[in-house]
CSV table of C-alpha atoms (C1' of nucleotides) in Angstrom, one decimal:
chain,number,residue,atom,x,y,z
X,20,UNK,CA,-20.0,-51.0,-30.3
X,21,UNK,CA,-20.5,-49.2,-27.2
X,22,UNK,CA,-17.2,-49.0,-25.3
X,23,UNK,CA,-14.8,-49.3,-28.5
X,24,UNK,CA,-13.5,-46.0,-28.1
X,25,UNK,CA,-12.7,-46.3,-24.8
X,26,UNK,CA,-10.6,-49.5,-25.5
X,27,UNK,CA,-9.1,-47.9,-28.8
X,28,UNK,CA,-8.0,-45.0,-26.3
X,29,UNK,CA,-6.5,-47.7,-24.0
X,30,UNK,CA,-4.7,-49.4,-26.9
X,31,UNK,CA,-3.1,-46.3,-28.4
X,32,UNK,CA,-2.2,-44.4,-25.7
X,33,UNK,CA,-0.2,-47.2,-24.3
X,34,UNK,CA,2.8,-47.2,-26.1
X,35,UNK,CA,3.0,-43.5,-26.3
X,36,UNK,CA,3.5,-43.7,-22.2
X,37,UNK,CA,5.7,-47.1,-22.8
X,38,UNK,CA,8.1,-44.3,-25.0
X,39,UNK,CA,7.5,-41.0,-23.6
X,40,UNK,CA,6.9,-41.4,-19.7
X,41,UNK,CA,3.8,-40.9,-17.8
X,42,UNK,CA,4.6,-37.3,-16.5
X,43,UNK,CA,6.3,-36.5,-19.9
X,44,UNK,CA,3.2,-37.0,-22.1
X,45,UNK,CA,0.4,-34.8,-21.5
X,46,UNK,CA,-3.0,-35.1,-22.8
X,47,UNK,CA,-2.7,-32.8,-25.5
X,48,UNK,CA,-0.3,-35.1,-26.4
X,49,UNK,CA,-2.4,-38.1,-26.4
X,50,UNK,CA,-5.2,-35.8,-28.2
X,51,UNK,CA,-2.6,-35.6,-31.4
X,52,UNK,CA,-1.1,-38.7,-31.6
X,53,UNK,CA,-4.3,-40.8,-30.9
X,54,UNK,CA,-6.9,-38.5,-33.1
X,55,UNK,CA,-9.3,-38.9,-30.0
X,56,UNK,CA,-11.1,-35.9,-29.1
X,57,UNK,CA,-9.7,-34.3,-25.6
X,58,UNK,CA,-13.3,-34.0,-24.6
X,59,UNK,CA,-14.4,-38.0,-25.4
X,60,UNK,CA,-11.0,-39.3,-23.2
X,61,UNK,CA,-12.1,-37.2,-20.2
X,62,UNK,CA,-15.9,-38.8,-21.1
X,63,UNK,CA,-14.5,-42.1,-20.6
X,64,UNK,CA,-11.9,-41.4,-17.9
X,65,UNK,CA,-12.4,-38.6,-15.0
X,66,UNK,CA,-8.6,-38.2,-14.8
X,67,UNK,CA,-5.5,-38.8,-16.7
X,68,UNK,CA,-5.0,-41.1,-13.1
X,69,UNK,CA,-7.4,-43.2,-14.4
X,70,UNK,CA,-6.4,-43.7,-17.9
X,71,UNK,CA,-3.2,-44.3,-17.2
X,72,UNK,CA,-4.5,-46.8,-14.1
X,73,UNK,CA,-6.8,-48.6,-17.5
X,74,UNK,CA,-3.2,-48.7,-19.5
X,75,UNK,CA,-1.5,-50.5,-16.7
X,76,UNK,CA,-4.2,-53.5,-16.6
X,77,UNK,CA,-4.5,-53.7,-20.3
X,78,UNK,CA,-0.6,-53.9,-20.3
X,79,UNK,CA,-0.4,-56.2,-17.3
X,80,UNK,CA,-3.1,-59.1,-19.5
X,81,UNK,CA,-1.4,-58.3,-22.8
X,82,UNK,CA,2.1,-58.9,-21.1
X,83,UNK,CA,1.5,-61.9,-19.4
X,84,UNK,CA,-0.7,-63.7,-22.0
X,85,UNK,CA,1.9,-62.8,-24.6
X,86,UNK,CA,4.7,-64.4,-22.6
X,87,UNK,CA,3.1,-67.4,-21.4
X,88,UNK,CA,1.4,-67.9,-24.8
X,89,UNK,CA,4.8,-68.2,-26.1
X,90,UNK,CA,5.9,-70.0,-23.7
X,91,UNK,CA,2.3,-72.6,-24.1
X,92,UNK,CA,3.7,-72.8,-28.3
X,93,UNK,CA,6.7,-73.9,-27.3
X,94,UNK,CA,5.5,-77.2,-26.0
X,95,UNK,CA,8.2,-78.3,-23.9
X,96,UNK,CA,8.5,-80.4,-20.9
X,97,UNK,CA,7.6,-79.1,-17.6
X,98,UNK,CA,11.8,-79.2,-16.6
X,99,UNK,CA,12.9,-77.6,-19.7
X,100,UNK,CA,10.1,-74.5,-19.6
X,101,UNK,CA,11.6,-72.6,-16.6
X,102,UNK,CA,14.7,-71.6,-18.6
X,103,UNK,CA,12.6,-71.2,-21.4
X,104,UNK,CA,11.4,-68.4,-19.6
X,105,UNK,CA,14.8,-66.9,-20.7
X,106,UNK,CA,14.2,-67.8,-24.4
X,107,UNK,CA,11.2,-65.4,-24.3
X,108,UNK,CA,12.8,-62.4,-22.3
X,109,UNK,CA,15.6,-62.3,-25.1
X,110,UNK,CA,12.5,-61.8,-27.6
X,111,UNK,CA,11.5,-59.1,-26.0
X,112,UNK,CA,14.9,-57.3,-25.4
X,113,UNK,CA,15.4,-57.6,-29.6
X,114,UNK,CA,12.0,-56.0,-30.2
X,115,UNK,CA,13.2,-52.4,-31.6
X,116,UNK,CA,10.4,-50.9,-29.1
X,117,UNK,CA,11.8,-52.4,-26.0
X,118,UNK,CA,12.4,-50.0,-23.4
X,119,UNK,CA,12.1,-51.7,-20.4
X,120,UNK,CA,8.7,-53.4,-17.8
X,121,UNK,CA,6.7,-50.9,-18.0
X,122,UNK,CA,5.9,-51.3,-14.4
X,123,UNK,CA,8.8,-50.7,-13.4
X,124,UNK,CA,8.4,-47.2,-15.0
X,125,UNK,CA,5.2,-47.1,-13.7
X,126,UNK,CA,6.4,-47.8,-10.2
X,127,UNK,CA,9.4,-45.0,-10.9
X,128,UNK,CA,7.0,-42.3,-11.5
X,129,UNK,CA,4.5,-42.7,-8.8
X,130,UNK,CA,6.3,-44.0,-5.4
X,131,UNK,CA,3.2,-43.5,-3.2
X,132,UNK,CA,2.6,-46.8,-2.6
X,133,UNK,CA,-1.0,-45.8,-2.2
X,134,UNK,CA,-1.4,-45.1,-5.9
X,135,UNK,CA,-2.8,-47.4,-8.0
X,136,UNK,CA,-0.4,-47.3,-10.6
X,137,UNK,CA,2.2,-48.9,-8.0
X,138,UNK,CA,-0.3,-51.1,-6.6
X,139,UNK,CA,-1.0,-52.3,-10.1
X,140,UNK,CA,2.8,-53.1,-11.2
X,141,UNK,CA,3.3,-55.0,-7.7
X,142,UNK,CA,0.4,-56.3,-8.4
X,143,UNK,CA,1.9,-57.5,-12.0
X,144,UNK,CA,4.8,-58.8,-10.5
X,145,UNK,CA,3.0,-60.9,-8.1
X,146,UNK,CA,0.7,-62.6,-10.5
X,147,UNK,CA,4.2,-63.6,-12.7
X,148,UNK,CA,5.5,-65.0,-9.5
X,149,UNK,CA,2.5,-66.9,-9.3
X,150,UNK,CA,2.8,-68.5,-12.7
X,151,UNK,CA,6.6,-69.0,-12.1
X,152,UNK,CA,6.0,-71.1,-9.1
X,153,UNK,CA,3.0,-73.1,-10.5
X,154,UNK,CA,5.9,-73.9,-13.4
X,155,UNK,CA,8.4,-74.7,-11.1
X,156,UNK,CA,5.9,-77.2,-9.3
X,157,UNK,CA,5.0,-78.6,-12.5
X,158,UNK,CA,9.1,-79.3,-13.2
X,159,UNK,CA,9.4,-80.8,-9.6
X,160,UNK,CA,12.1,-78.5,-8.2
X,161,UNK,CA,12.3,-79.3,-4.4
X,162,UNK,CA,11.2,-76.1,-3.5
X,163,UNK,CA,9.0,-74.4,-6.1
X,164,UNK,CA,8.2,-71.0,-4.2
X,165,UNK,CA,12.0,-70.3,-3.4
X,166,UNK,CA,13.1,-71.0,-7.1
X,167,UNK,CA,10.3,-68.6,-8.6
X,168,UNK,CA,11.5,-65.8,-6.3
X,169,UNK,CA,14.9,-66.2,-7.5
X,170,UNK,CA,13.7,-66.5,-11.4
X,171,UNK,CA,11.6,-63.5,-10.9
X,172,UNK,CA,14.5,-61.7,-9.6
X,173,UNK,CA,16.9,-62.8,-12.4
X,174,UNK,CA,14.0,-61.7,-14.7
X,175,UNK,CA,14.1,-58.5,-13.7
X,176,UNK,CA,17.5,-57.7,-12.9
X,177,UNK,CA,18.1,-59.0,-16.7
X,178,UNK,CA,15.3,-56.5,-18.0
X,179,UNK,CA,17.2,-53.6,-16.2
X,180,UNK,CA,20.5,-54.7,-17.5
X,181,UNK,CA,18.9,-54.6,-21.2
X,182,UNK,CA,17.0,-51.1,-20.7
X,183,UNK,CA,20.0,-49.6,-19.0
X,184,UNK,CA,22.2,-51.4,-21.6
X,185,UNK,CA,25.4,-52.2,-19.3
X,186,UNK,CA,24.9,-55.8,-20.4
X,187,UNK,CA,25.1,-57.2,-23.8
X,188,UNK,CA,23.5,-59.9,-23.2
X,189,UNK,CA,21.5,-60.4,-20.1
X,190,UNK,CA,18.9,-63.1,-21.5
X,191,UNK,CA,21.7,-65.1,-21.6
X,192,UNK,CA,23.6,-64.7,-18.5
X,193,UNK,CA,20.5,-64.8,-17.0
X,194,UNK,CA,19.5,-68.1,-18.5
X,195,UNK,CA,23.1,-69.1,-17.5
X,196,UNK,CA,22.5,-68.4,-14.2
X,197,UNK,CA,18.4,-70.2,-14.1
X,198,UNK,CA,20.1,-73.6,-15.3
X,199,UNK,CA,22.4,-73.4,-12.3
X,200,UNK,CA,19.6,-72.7,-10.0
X,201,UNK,CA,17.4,-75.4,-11.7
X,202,UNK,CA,20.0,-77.9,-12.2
X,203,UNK,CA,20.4,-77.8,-8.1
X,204,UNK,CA,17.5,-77.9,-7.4
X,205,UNK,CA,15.4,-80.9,-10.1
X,206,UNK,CA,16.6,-84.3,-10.1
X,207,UNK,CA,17.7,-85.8,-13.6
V,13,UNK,CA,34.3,-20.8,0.2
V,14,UNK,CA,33.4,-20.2,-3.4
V,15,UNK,CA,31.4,-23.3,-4.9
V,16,UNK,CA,30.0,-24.3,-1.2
V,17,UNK,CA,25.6,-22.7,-2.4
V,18,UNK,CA,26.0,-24.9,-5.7
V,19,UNK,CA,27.6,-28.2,-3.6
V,20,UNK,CA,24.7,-27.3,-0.9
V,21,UNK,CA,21.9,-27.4,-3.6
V,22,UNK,CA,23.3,-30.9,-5.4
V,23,UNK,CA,23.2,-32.5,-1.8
V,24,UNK,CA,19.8,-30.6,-0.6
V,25,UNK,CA,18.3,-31.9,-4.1
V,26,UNK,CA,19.1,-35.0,-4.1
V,27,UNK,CA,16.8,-36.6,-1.5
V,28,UNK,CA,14.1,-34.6,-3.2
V,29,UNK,CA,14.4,-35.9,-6.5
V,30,UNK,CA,14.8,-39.2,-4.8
V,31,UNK,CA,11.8,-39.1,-3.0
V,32,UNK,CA,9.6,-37.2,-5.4
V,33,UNK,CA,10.7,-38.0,-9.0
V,34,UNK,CA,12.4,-36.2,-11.3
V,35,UNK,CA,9.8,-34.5,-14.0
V,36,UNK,CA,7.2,-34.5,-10.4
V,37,UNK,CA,9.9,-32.2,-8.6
V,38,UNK,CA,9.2,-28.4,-9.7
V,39,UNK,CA,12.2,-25.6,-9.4
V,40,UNK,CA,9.8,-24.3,-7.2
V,41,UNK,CA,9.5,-26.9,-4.8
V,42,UNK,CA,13.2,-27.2,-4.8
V,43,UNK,CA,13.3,-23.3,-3.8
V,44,UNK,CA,10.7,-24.1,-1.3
V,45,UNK,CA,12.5,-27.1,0.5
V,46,UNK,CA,15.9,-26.5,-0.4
V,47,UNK,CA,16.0,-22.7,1.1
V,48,UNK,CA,17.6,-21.4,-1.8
V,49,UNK,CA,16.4,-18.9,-4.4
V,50,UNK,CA,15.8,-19.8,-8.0
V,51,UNK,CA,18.4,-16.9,-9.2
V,52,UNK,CA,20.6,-18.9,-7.3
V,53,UNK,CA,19.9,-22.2,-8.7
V,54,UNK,CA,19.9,-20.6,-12.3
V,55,UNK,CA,23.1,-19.3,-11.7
V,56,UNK,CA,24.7,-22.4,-11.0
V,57,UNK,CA,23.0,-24.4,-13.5
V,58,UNK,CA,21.9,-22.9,-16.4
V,59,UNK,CA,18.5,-25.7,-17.0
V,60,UNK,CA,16.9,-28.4,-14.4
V,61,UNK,CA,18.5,-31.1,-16.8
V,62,UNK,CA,21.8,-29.8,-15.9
V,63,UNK,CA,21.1,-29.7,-12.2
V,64,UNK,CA,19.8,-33.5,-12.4
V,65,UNK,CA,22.8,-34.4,-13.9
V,66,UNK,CA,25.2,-33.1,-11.6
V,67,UNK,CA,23.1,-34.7,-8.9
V,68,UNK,CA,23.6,-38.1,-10.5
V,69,UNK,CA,27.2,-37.7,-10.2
V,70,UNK,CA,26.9,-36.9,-6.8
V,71,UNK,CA,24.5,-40.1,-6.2
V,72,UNK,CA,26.9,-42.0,-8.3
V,73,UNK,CA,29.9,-40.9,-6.2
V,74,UNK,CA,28.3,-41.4,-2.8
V,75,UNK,CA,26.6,-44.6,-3.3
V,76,UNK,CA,29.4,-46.8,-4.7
V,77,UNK,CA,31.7,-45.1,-2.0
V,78,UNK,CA,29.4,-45.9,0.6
V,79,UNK,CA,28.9,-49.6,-0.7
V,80,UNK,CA,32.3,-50.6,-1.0
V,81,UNK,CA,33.4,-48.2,2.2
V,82,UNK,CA,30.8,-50.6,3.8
V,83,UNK,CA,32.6,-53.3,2.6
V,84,UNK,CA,35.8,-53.2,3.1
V,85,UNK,CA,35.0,-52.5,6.8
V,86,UNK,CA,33.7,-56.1,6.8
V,87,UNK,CA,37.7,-57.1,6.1
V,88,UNK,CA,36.7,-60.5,4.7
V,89,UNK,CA,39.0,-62.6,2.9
V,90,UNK,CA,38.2,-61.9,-1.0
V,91,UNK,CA,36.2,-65.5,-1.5
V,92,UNK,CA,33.8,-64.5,1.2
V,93,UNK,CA,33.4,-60.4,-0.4
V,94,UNK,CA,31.0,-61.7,-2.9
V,95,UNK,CA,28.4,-63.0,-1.3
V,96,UNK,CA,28.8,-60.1,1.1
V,97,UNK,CA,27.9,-57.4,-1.4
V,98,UNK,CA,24.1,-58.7,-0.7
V,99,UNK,CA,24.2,-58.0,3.1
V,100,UNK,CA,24.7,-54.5,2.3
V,101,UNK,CA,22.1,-54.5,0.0
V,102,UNK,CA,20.2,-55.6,2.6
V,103,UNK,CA,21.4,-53.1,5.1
V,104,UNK,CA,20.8,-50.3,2.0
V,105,UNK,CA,16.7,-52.0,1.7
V,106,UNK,CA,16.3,-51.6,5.4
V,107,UNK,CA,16.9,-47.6,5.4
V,108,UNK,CA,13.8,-45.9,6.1
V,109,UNK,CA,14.0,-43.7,3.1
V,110,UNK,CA,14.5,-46.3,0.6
V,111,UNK,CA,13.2,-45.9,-2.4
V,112,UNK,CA,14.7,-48.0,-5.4
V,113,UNK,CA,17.8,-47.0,-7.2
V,114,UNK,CA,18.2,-43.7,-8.3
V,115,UNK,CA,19.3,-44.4,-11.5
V,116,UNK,CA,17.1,-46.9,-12.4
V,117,UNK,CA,14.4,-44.2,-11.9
V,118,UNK,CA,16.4,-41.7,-13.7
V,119,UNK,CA,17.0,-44.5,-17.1
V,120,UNK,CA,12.7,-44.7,-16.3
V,121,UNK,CA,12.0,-40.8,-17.1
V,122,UNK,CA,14.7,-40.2,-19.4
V,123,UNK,CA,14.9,-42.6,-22.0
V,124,UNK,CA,16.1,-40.9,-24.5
V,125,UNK,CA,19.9,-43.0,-25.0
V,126,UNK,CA,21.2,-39.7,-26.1
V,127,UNK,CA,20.1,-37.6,-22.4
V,128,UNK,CA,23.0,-36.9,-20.3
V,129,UNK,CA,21.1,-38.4,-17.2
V,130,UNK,CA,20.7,-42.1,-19.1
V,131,UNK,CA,24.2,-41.8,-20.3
V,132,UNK,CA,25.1,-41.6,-16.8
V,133,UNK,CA,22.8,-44.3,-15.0
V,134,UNK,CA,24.5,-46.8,-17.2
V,135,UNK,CA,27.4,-45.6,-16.5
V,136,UNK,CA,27.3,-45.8,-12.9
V,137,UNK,CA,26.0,-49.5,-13.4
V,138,UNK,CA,29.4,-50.3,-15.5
V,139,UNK,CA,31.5,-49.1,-12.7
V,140,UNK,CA,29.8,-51.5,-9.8
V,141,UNK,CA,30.0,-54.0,-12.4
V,142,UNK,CA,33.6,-53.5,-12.9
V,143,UNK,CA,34.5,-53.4,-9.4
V,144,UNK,CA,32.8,-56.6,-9.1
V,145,UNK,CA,34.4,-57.9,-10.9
V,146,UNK,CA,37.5,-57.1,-9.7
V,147,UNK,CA,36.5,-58.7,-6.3
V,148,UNK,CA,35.7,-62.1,-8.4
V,149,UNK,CA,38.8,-61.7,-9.7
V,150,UNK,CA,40.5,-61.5,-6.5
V,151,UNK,CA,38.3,-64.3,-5.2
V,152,UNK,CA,39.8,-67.2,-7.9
V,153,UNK,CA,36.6,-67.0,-10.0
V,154,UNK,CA,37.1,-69.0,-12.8
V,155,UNK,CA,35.3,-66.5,-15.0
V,156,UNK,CA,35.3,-63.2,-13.6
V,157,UNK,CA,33.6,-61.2,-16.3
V,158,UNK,CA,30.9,-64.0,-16.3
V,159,UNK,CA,30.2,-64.0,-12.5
V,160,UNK,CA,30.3,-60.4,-11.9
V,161,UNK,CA,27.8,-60.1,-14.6
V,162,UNK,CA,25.3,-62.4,-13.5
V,163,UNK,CA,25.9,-60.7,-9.5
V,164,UNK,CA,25.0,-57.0,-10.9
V,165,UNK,CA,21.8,-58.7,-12.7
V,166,UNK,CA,21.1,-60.6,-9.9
V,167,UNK,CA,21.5,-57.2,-7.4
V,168,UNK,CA,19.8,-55.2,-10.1
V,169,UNK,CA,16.7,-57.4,-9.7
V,170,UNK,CA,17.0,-58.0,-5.8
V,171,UNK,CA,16.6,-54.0,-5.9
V,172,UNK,CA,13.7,-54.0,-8.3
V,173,UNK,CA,11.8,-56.7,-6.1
V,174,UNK,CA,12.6,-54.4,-3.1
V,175,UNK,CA,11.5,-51.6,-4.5
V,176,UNK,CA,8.0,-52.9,-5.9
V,177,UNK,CA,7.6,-55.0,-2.6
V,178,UNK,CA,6.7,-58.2,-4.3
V,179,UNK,CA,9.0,-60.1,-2.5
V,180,UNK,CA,9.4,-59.8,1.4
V,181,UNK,CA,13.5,-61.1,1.3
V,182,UNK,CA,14.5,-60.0,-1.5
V,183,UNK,CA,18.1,-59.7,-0.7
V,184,UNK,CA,18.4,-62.7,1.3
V,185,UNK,CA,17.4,-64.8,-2.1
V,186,UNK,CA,19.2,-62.8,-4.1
V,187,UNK,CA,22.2,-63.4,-2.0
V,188,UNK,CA,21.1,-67.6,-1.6
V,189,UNK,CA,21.3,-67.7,-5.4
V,190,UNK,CA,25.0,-65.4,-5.5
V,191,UNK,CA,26.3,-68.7,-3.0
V,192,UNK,CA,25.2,-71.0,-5.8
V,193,UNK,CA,27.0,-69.3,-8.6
V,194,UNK,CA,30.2,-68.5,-6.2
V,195,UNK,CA,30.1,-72.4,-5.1
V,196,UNK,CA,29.7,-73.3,-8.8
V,197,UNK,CA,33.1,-71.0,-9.7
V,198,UNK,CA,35.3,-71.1,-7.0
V,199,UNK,CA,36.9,-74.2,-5.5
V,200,UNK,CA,36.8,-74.9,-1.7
K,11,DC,C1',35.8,3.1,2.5
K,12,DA,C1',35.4,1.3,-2.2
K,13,DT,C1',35.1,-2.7,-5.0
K,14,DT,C1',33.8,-7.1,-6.5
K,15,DA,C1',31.4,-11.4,-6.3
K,16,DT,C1',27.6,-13.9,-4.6
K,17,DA,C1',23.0,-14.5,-2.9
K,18,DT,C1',18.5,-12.8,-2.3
K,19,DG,C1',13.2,-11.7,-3.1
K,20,DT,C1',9.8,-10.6,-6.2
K,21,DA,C1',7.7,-10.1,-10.1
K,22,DC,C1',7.3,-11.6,-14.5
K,23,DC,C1',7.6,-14.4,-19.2
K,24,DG,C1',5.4,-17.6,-22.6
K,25,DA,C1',4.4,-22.4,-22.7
K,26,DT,C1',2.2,-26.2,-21.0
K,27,DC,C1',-0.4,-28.7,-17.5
K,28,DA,C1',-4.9,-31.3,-16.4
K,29,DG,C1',-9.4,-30.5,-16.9
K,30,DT,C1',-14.1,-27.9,-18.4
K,31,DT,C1',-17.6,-25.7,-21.2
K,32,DC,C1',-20.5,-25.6,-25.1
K,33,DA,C1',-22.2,-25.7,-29.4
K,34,DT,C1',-22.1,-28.9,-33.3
K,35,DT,C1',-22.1,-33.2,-35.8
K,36,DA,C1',-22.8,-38.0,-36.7
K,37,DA,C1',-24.8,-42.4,-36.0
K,38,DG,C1',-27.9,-45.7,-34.2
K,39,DT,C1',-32.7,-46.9,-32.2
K,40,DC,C1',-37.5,-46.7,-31.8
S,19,DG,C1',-38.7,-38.7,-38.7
S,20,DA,C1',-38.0,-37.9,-33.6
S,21,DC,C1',-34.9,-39.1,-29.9
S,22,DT,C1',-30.9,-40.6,-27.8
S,23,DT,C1',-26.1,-41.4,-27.4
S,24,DA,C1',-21.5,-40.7,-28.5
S,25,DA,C1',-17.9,-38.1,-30.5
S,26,DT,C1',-16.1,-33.8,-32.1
S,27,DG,C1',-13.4,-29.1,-32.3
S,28,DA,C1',-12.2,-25.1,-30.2
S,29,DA,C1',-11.9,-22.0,-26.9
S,30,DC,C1',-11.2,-21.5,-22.2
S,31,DT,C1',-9.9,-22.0,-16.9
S,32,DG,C1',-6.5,-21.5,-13.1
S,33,DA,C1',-2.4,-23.6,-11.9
S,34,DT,C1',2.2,-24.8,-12.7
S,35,DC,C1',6.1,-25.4,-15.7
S,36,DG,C1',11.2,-24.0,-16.6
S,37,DG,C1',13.5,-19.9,-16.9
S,38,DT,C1',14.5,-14.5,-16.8
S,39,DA,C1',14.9,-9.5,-15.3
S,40,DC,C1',16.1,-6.5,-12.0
S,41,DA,C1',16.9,-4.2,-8.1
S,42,DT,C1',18.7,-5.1,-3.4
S,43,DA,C1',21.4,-7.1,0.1
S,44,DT,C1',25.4,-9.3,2.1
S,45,DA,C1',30.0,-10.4,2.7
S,46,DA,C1',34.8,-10.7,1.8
S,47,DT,C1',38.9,-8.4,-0.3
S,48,DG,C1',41.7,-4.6,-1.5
DNA sequence: CATTATATGTACCGATCAGTTCATTAAGTC
DNA sequence: GACTTAATGAACTGATCGGTACATATAATG
């Protein structure tokens, strides 16, 4: 049971940054909302940096195997999972905690592009594109790299419009918008 | 020459806050770069939230006149205005100091629905919206309300992408996908 | 010149920040 | 039972936070 702690510190403190902010939540903070001793998080991480650099890459594999796990259960064919993608998104936007990609956030709060934290969310965002273009292969769009840049870039205007709430319903325009896209570019 | 210190602190803050982040900017550092004293500042704004607000309205009013100032100087006939909006998003990426969209920062450390600085980064998102879609309407879109909604995601996400750096064009797909949707609504 | 309004510098407030020190406790291993 | 490891609580550091107090300076107006 060696590193649990560490991990239950990871886990816990996570959405308490997802709600609060990065800057906003200090470690006192974290000290009385997680019950974890000030002294064992600064044992297990040598700044608040750090931690918050751990959160990021448990969020980035929780995220993605979430999404894509749902995506797997849906068991659709390869043409009809790319505006799936859109299904999912929507999930998200209803869950009462949503407030926004937490990467984006992330990548709010600390421009340098030298910190880790923004190399981390670009990082996130690269390995979706990845996955996007791998499904749009898979669906035989005529060119699979240009139509996952363009679903990515739905994806996340859509999760801006929901945070920022100017849009009712941005899973669905932006669904709306995918089966354009996908219609022009997979045969039927 | 009466309100000239408290118009010449909203502009000398802005770029700070821009840069830097809003909770990551002191009062202090503003007194340090701005050249004027903290009595001064308090005077004019009785808290930091207050001063962050009125600097939102300032970016709100600037921006959107500089984005459709830039357009109109394009004097394009009203079908080809759309797909122009992504040119000067493009022009807007390019800048050396760019750094994402203010207000998408802003909805990022204050996410509180109730704060006067979310309140008013959604509300400078509903007036590009409705001025876009006052251009689809001018252009014959069939649905106005429909295609300026999926443009604003669309830009929303093209600026996210630029931001994060995890896609090299972002504004060029962004504004490949607008032609599909404009083709898709408006007839030749 | 006198008055009024605005801006200034400096020192200060209590609270909070990230991070440290240290003595104590609890649990697991040999 | 001795030893090690991990976790704890509480007090503490120096720096910084947003914001205030106050006395001085500057400038325009009458």
């Amino acid at each position: 049971m060696r590193p649990s702690k560490r991990d239950e510190l990871v886990r816990k403190a996570l959405p308490i940054f997802y709600r609060e902010g990065f800057h906003a939540t200090g470690m006192d903070a974290l000290v009385a909302e997680t019950g974890i001793s000030k002294t064992t998080m600064f044992k297990h991480f040598r700044t608040k940096d750090e931690l918050i650099l751990a959160v990021l890459r448990y969020r980035d594999e929780t995220f993605r195997n979430w999404f894509f796990r749902k995506l797997d259960d849906k068991a659709l064919p390869p043409k009809d999972r790319l505006a799936a993608i859109f299904d999912i998104l929507e999930e998200w936007f209803e869950e009462p905690a949503f407030k926004g990609c937490m990467f984006i956030k992330a990548s709010s709060e600390f421009q340098d592009p030298d910190h880790p934290a923004y190399a981390q969310s670009a990082e996130h965002k690269r390995l979706l594109q990845t996955a996007f273009r791998s499904i749009c292969a898979d669906a035989g769009a005529h060119d699979p790299e240009l139509l996952a840049r363009q679903l990515l870039i739905l994806k996340e205007g859509a999760i801006v419009a929901a945070h920022m709430g100017f849009d009712p319903e941005p899973a669905a325009i932006a669904k709306a918008t995918a089966e354009q896209l996908i219609a022009n570019q997979i045969d039927v």
